[in-house]
mmCIF file of C-alpha atoms and ligand atoms in Angstrom:
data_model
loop_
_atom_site.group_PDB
_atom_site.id
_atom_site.type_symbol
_atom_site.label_atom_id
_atom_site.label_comp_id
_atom_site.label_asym_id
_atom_site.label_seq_id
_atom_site.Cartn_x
_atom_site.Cartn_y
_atom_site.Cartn_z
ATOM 1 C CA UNK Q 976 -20.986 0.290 -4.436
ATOM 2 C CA UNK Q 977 -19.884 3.533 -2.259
ATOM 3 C CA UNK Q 978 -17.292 3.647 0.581
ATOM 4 C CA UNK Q 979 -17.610 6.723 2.227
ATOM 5 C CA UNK Q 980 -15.384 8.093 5.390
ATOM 6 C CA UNK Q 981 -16.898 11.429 6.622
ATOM 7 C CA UNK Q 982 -14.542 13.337 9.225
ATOM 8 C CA UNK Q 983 -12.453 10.605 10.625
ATOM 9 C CA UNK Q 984 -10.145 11.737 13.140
ATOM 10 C CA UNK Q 985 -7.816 10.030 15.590
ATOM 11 C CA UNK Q 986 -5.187 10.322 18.331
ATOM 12 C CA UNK Q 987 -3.106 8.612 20.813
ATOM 13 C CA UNK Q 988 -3.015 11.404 23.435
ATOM 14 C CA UNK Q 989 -1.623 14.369 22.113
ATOM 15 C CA UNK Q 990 -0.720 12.794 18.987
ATOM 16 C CA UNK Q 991 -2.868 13.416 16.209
ATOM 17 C CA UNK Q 992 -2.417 10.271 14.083
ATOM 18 C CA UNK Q 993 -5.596 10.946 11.745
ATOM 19 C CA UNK Q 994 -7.610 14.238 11.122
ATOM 20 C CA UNK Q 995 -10.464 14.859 9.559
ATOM 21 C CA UNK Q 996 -10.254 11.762 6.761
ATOM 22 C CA UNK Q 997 -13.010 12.181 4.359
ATOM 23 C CA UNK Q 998 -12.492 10.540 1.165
ATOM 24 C CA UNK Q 999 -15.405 8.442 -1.376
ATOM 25 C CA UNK Q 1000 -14.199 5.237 -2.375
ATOM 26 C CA UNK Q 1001 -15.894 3.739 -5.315
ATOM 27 C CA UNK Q 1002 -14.368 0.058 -6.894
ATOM 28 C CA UNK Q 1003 -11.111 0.232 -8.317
ATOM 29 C CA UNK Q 1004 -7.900 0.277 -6.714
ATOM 30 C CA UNK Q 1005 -6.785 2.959 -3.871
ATOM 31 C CA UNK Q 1006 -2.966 3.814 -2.504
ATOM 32 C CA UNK Q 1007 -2.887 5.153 0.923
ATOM 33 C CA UNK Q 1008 1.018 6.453 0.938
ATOM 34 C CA UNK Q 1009 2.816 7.510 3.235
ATOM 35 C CA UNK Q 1010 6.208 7.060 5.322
ATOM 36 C CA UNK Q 1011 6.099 5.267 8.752
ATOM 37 C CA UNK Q 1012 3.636 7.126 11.429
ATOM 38 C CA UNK Q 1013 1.671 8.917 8.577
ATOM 39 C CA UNK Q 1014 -1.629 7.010 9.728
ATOM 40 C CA UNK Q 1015 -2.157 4.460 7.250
ATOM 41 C CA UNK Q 1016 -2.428 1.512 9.738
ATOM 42 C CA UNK Q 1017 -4.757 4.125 11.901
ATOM 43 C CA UNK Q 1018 -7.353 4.443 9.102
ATOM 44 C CA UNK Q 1019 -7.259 0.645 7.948
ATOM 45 C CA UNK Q 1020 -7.927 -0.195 11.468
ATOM 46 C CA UNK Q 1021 -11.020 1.890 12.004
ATOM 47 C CA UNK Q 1022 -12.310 0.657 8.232
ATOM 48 C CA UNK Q 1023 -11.984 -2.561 9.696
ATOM 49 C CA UNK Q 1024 -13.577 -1.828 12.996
ATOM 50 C CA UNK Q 1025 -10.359 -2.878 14.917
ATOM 51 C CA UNK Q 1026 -10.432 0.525 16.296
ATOM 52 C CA UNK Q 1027 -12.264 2.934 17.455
ATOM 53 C CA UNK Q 1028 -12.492 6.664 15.384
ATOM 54 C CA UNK Q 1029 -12.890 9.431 18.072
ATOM 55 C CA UNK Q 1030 -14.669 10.679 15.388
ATOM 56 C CA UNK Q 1031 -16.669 10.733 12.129
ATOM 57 C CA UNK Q 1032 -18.173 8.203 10.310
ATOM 58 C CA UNK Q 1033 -18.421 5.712 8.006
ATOM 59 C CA UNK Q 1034 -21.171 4.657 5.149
ATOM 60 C CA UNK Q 1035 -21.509 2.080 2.697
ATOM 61 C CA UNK Q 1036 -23.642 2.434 -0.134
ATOM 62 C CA UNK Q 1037 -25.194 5.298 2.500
ATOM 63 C CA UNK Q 1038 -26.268 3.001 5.359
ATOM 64 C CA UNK Q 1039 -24.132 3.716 8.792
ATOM 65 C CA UNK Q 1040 -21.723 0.912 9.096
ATOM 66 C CA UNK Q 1041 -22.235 0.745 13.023
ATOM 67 C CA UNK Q 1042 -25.714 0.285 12.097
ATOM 68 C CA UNK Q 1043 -24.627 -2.498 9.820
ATOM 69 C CA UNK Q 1044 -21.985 -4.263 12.383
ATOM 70 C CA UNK Q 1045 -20.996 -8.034 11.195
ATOM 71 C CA UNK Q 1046 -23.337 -7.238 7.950
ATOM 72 C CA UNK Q 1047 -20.529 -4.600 7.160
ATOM 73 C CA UNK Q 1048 -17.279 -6.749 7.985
ATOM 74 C CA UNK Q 1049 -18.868 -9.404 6.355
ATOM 75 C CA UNK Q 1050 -17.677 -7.476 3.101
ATOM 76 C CA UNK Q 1051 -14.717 -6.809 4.201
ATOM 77 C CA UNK Q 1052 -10.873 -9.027 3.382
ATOM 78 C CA UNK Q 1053 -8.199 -7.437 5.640
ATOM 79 C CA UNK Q 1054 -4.608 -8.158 6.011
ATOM 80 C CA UNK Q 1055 -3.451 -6.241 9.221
ATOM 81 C CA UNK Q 1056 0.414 -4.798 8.906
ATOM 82 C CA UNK Q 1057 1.411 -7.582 11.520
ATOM 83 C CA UNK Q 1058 -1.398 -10.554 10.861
ATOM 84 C CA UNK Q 1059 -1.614 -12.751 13.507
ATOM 85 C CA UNK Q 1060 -0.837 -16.243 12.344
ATOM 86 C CA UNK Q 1061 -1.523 -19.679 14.353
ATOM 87 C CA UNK Q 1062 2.302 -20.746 14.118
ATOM 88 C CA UNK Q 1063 1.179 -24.615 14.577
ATOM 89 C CA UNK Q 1064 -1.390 -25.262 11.956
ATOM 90 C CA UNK Q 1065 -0.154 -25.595 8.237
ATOM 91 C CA UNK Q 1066 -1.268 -23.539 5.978
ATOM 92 C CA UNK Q 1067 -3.752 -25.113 4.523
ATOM 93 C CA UNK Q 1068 -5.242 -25.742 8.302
ATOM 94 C CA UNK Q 1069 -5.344 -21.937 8.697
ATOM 95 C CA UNK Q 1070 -7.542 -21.092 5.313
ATOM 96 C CA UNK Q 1071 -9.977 -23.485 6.209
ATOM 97 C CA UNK Q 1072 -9.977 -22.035 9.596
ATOM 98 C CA UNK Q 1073 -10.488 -18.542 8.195
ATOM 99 C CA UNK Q 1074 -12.939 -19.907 6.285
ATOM 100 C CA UNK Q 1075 -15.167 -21.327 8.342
ATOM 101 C CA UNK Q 1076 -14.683 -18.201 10.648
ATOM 102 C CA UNK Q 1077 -16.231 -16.035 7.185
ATOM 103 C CA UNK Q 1078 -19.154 -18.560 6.702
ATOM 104 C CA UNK Q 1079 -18.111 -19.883 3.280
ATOM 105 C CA UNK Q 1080 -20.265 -22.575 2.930
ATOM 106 C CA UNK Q 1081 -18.777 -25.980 3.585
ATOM 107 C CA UNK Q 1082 -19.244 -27.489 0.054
ATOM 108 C CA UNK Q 1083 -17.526 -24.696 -1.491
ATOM 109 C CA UNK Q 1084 -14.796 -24.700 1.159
ATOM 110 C CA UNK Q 1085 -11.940 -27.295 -0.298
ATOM 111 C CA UNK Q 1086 -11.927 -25.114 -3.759
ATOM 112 C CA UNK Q 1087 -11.624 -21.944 -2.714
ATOM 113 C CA UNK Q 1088 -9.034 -22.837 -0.107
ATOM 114 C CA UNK Q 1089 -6.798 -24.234 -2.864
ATOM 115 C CA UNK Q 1090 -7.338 -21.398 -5.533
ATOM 116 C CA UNK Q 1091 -6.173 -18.861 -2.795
ATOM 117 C CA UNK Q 1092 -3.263 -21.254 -2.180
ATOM 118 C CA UNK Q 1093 -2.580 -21.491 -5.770
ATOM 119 C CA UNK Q 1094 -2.596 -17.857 -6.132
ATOM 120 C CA UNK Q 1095 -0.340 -16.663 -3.588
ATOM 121 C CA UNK Q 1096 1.744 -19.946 -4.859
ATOM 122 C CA UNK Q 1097 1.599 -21.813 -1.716
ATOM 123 C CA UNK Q 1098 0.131 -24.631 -3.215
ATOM 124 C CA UNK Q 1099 3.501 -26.982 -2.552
ATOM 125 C CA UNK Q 1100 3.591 -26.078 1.121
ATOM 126 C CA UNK Q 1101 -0.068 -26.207 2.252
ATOM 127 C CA UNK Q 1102 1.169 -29.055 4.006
ATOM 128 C CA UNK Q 1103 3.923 -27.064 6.286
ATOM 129 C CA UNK Q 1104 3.225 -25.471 9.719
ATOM 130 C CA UNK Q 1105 2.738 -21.895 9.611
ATOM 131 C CA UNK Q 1106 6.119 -21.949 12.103
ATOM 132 C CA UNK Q 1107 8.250 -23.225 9.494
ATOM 133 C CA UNK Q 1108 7.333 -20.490 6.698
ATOM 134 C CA UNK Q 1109 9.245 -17.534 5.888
ATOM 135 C CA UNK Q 1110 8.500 -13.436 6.284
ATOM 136 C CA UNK Q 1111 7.895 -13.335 3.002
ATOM 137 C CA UNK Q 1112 5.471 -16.672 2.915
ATOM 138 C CA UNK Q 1113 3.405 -15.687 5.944
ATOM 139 C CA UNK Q 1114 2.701 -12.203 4.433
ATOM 140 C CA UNK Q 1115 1.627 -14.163 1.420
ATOM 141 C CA UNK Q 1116 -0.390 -16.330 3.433
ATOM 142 C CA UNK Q 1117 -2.041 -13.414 5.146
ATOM 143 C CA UNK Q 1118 -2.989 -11.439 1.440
ATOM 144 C CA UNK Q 1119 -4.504 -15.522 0.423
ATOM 145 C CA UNK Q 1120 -6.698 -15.118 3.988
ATOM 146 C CA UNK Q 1121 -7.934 -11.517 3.272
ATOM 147 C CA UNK Q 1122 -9.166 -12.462 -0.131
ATOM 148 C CA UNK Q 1123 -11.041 -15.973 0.924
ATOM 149 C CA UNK Q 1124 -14.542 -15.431 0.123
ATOM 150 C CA UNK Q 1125 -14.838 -12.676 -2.136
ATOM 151 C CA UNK Q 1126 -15.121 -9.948 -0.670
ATOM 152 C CA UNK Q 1127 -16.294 -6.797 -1.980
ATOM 153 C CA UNK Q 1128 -13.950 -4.393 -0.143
ATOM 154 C CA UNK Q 1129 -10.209 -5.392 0.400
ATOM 155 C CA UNK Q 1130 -8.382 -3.521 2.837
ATOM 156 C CA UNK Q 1131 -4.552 -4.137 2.411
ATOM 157 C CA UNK Q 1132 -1.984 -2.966 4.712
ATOM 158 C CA UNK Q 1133 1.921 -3.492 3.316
ATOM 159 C CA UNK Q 1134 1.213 -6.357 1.607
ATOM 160 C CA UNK Q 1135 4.432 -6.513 -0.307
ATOM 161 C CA UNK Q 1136 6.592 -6.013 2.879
ATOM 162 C CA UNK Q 1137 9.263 -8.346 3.416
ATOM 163 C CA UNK Q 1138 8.461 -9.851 -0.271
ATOM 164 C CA UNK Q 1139 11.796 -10.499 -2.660
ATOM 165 C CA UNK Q 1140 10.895 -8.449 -6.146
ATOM 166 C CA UNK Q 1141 9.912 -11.103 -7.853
ATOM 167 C CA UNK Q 1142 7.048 -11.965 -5.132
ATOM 168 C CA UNK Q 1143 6.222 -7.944 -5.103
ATOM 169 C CA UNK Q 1144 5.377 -8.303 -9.000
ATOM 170 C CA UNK Q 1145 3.212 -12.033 -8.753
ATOM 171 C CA UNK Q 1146 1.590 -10.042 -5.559
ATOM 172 C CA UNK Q 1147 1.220 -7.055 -7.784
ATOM 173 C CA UNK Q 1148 -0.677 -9.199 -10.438
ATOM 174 C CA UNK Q 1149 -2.862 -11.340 -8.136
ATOM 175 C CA UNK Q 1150 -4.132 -7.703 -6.431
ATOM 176 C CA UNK Q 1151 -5.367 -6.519 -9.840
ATOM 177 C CA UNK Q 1152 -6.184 -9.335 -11.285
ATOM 178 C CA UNK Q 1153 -8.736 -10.104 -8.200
ATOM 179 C CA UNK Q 1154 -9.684 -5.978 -7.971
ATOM 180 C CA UNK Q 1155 -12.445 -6.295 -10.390
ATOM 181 C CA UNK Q 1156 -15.772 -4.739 -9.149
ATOM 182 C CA UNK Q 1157 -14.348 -4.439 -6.052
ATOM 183 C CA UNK Q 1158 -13.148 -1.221 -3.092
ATOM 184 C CA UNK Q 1159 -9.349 -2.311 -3.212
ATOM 185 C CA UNK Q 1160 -7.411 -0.178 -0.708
ATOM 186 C CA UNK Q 1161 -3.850 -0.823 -0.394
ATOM 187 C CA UNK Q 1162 -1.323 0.809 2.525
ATOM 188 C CA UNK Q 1163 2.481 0.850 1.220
ATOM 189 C CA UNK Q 1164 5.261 3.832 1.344
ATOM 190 C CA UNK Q 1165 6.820 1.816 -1.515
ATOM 191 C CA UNK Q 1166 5.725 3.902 -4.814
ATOM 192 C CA UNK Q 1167 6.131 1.255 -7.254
ATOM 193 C CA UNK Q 1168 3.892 -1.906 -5.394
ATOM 194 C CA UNK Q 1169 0.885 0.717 -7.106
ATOM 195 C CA UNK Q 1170 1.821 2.984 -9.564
ATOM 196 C CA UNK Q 1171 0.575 0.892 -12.187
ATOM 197 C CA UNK Q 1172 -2.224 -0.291 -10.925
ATOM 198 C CA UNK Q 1173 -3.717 2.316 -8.726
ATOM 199 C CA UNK Q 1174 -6.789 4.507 -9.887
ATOM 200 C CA UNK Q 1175 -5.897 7.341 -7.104
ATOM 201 C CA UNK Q 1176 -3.357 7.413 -4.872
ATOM 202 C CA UNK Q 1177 -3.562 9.436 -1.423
ATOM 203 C CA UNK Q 1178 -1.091 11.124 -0.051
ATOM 204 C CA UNK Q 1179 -0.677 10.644 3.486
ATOM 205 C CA UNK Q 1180 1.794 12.983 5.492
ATOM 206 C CA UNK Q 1181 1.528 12.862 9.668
ATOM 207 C CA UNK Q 1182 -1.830 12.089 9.718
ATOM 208 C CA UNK Q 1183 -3.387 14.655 6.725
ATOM 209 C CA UNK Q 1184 -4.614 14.197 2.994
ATOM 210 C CA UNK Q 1185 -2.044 16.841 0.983
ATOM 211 C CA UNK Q 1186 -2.723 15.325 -1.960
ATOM 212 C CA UNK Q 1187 -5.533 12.750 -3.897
ATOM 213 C CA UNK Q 1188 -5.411 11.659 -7.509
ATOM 214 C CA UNK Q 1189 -4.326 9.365 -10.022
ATOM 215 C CA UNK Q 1190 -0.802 8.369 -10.276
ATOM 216 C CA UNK Q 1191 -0.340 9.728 -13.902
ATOM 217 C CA UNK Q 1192 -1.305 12.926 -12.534
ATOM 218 C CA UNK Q 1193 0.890 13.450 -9.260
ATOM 219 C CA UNK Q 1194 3.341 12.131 -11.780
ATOM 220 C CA UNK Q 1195 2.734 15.154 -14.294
ATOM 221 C CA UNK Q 1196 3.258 17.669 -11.336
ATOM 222 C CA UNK Q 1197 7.173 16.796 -11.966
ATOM 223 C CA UNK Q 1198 6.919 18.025 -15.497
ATOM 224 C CA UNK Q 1199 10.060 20.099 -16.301
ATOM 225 C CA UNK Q 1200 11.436 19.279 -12.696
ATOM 226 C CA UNK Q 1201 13.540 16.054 -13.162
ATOM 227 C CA UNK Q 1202 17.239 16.355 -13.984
ATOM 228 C CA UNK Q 1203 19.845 13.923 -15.242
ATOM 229 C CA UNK Q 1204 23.722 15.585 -14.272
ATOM 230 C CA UNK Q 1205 26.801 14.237 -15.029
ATOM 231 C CA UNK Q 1206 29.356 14.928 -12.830
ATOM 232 C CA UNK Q 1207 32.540 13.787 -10.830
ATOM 233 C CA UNK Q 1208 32.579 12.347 -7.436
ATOM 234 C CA UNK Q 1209 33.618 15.312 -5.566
ATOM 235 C CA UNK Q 1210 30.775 17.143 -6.732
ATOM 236 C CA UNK Q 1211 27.949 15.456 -5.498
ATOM 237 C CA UNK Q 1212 28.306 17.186 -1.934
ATOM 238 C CA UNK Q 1213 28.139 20.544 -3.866
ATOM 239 C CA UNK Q 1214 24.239 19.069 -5.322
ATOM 240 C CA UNK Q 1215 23.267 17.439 -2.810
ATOM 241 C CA UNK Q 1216 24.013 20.280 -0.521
ATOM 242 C CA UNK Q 1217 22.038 22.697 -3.541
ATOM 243 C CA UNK Q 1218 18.951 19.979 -4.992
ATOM 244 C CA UNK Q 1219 17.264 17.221 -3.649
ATOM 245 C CA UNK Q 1220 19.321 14.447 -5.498
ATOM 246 C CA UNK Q 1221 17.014 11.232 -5.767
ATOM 247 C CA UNK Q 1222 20.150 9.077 -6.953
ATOM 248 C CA UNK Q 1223 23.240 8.541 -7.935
ATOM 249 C CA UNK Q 1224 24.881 6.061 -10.515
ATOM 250 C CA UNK Q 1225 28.626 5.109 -11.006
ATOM 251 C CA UNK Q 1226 29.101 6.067 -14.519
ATOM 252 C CA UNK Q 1227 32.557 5.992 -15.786
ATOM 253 C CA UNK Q 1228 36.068 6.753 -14.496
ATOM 254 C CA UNK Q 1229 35.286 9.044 -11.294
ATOM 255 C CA UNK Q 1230 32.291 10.234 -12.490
ATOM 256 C CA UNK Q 1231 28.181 9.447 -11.235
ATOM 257 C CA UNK Q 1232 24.600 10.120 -12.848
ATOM 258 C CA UNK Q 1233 22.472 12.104 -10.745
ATOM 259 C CA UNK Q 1234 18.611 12.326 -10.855
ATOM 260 C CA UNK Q 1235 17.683 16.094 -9.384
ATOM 261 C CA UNK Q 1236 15.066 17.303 -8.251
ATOM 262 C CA UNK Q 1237 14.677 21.599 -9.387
ATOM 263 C CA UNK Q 1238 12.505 24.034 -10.688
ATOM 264 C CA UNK Q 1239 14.797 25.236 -12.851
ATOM 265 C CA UNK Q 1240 17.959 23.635 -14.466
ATOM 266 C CA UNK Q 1241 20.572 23.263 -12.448
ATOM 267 C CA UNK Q 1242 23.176 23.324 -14.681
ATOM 268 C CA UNK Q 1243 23.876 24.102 -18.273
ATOM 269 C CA UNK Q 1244 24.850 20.647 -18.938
ATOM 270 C CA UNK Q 1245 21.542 19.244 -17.087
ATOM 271 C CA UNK Q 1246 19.642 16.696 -19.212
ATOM 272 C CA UNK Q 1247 15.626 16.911 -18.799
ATOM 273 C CA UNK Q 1248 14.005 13.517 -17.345
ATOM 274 C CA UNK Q 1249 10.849 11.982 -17.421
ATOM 275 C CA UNK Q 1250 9.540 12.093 -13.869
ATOM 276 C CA UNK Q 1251 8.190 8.770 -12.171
ATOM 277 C CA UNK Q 1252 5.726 9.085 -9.527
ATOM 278 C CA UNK Q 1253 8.799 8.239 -7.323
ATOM 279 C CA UNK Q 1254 10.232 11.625 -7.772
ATOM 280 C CA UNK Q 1255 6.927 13.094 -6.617
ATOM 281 C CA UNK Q 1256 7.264 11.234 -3.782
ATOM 282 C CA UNK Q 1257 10.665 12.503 -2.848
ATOM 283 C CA UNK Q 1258 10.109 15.910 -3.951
ATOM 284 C CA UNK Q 1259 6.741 15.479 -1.040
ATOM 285 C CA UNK Q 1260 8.643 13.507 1.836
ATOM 286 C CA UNK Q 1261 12.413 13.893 0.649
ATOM 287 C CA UNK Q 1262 13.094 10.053 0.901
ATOM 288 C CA UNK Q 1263 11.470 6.977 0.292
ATOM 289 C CA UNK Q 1264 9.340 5.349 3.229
ATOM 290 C CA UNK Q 1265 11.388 3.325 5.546
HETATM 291 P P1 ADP M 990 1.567 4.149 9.441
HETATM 292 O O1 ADP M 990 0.730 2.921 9.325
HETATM 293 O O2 ADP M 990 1.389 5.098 8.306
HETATM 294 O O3 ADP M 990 2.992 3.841 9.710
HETATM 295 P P2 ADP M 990 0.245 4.468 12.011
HETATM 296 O O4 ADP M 990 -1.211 4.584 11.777
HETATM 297 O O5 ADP M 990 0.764 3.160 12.471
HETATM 298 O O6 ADP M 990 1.020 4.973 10.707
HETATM 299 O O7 ADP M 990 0.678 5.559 13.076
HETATM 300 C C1 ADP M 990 0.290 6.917 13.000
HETATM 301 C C2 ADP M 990 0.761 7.639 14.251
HETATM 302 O O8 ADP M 990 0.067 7.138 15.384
HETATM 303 C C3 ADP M 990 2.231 7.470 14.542
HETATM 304 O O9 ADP M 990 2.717 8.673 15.077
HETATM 305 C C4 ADP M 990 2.257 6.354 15.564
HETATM 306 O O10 ADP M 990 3.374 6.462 16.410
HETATM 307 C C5 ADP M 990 0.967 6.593 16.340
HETATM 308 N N1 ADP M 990 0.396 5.341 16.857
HETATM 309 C C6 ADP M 990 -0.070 4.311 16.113
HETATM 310 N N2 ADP M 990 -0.568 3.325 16.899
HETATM 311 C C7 ADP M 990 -0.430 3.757 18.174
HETATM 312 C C8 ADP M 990 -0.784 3.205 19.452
HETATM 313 N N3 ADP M 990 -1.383 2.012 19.572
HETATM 314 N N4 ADP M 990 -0.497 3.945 20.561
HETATM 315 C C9 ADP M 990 0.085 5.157 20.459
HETATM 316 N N5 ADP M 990 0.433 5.736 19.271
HETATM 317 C C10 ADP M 990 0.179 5.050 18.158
HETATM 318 MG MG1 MG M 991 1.337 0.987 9.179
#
């Protein structure tokens, strides 16, 4: 199975939010990250056919996917950034609604309704109206909807927003452990919803591809550029003004940890780090995604 965006491009009048998007997807799990406005949402939306490219185009397994219309989105799970969710039906209402809209056969209907439910844990409040549910519930809701069915591409945007850490980790686990033979492509600025369990991240930055490849390897571009300092309190504006410092701990007394970011050690009493992928992403956009 082959996903393949040729030349996308987009804007919203002068503003370029996508250009020139070509990228092969193949099963396994994708990133698409990127701070606010760097086109993530653009590009899911156009996958999805919610939107129209002004240009390029799109093939699966080489057949034109205008060609293949409701044949193509047939294939396709999506959870938009803000899903739209009937506030009056319960949750279990909703699924089944879903699911008749995606043609699952009616026999197999009540069982894969409840395993989704089960999955995303909302098994104890299938019962609840949609307009009692929390941020965090909904969005969990939404991920159950986009994977009803089976499909073979999943097209995620922020799934893990407004989740509690524990939630980001069980949504984490459900997204690989349903990724299997599938095109998985998941929008998030936060680094560490896929750094274990993305095959390639892209690197999204105003509406361009600056960088494409597997976590471990961004990751190993920080080699011999991740510093631990120890230092007193009044020194941090001297760093901060000098390095990009990615945090700061209380350590003890009036002095702090800091984790710098330099090409060369910024002080004799610098300690080398092992870099995370989240340095990379500082050392690319300077802070993490709001
Ligand atoms: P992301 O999902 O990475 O936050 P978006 O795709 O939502 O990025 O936005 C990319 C750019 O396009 C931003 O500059 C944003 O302001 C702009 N944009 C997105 N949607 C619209 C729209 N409907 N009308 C005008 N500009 C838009
Ligand atoms: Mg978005």
């Amino acid at each position: 199975m082959e996903l393949k965006l040729e030349h996308i491009s987009k804007s919203y009048g002068k503003n370029k939010a996508l250009s020139d998007f070509s990228m092969t997807f193949t099963p396994g799990i994708y990133a698409l990250l990127g701070p606010n406005g760097s086109g993530k949402s653009t590009l899911m939306n156009i996958i999805t056919d919610n939107l129209k490219a002004d240009a390029g185009d799109i093939f699966f397994d080489g057949e034109n996917v205008k060609k293949m219309g409701v044949r193509f989105r047939e294939k396709i799970g999506f959870m938009p950034q803000y899903p739209g969710l009937y506030p009056n039906f319960t949750a279990r209402e909703f699924l089944f609604y879903m699911a008749t809209l995606k043609d699952i056969p009616k026999k197999q209907m009540k069982d894969v309704v409840e395993e989704v439910l089960s999955a995303v844990e909302l098994s104890d409040v299938a019962r609840q109206k949609i307009s009692s549910f929390s941020g965090g519930m909904k969005q969990r809701l939404a991920l159950a909807q986009a994977t009803l069915g089976d499909p073979e591409i999943i097209i995620l945007d922020e799934p893990t927003a407004g989740l509690d850490p524990k939630q980001r980790i069980s949504v984490r686990n459900y997204i690989s452990s349903i990724a299997l033979k599938k095109i998985v492509i998941i929008a998030t600025h936060v680094v560490s919803d896929i750094e274990f369990i993305a095959k390639d991240a892209i690197i999204l930055k105003k509406g361009v591809v600056i960088d494409d490849a597997s976590p471990a390897v961004l990751t190993k571009k920080m080699e011999h550029k991740v510093w631990s300092l120890h230092c007193r309190d009044s020194e941090v504006p001297f760093y901060e003004s000098r390095y990009r410092v990615t945090s700061i701990s209380k350590a003890e007394n009036d002095f702090v940890n800091l984790r710098v970011l330099s090409e060369t050690k910024p002080t004799e009493v610098a300690e080398i780090l092992s870099p995370t992928l989240e340095d990379y992403y500082l050392s690319v956009f300077g802070k993490l995604g709001i």
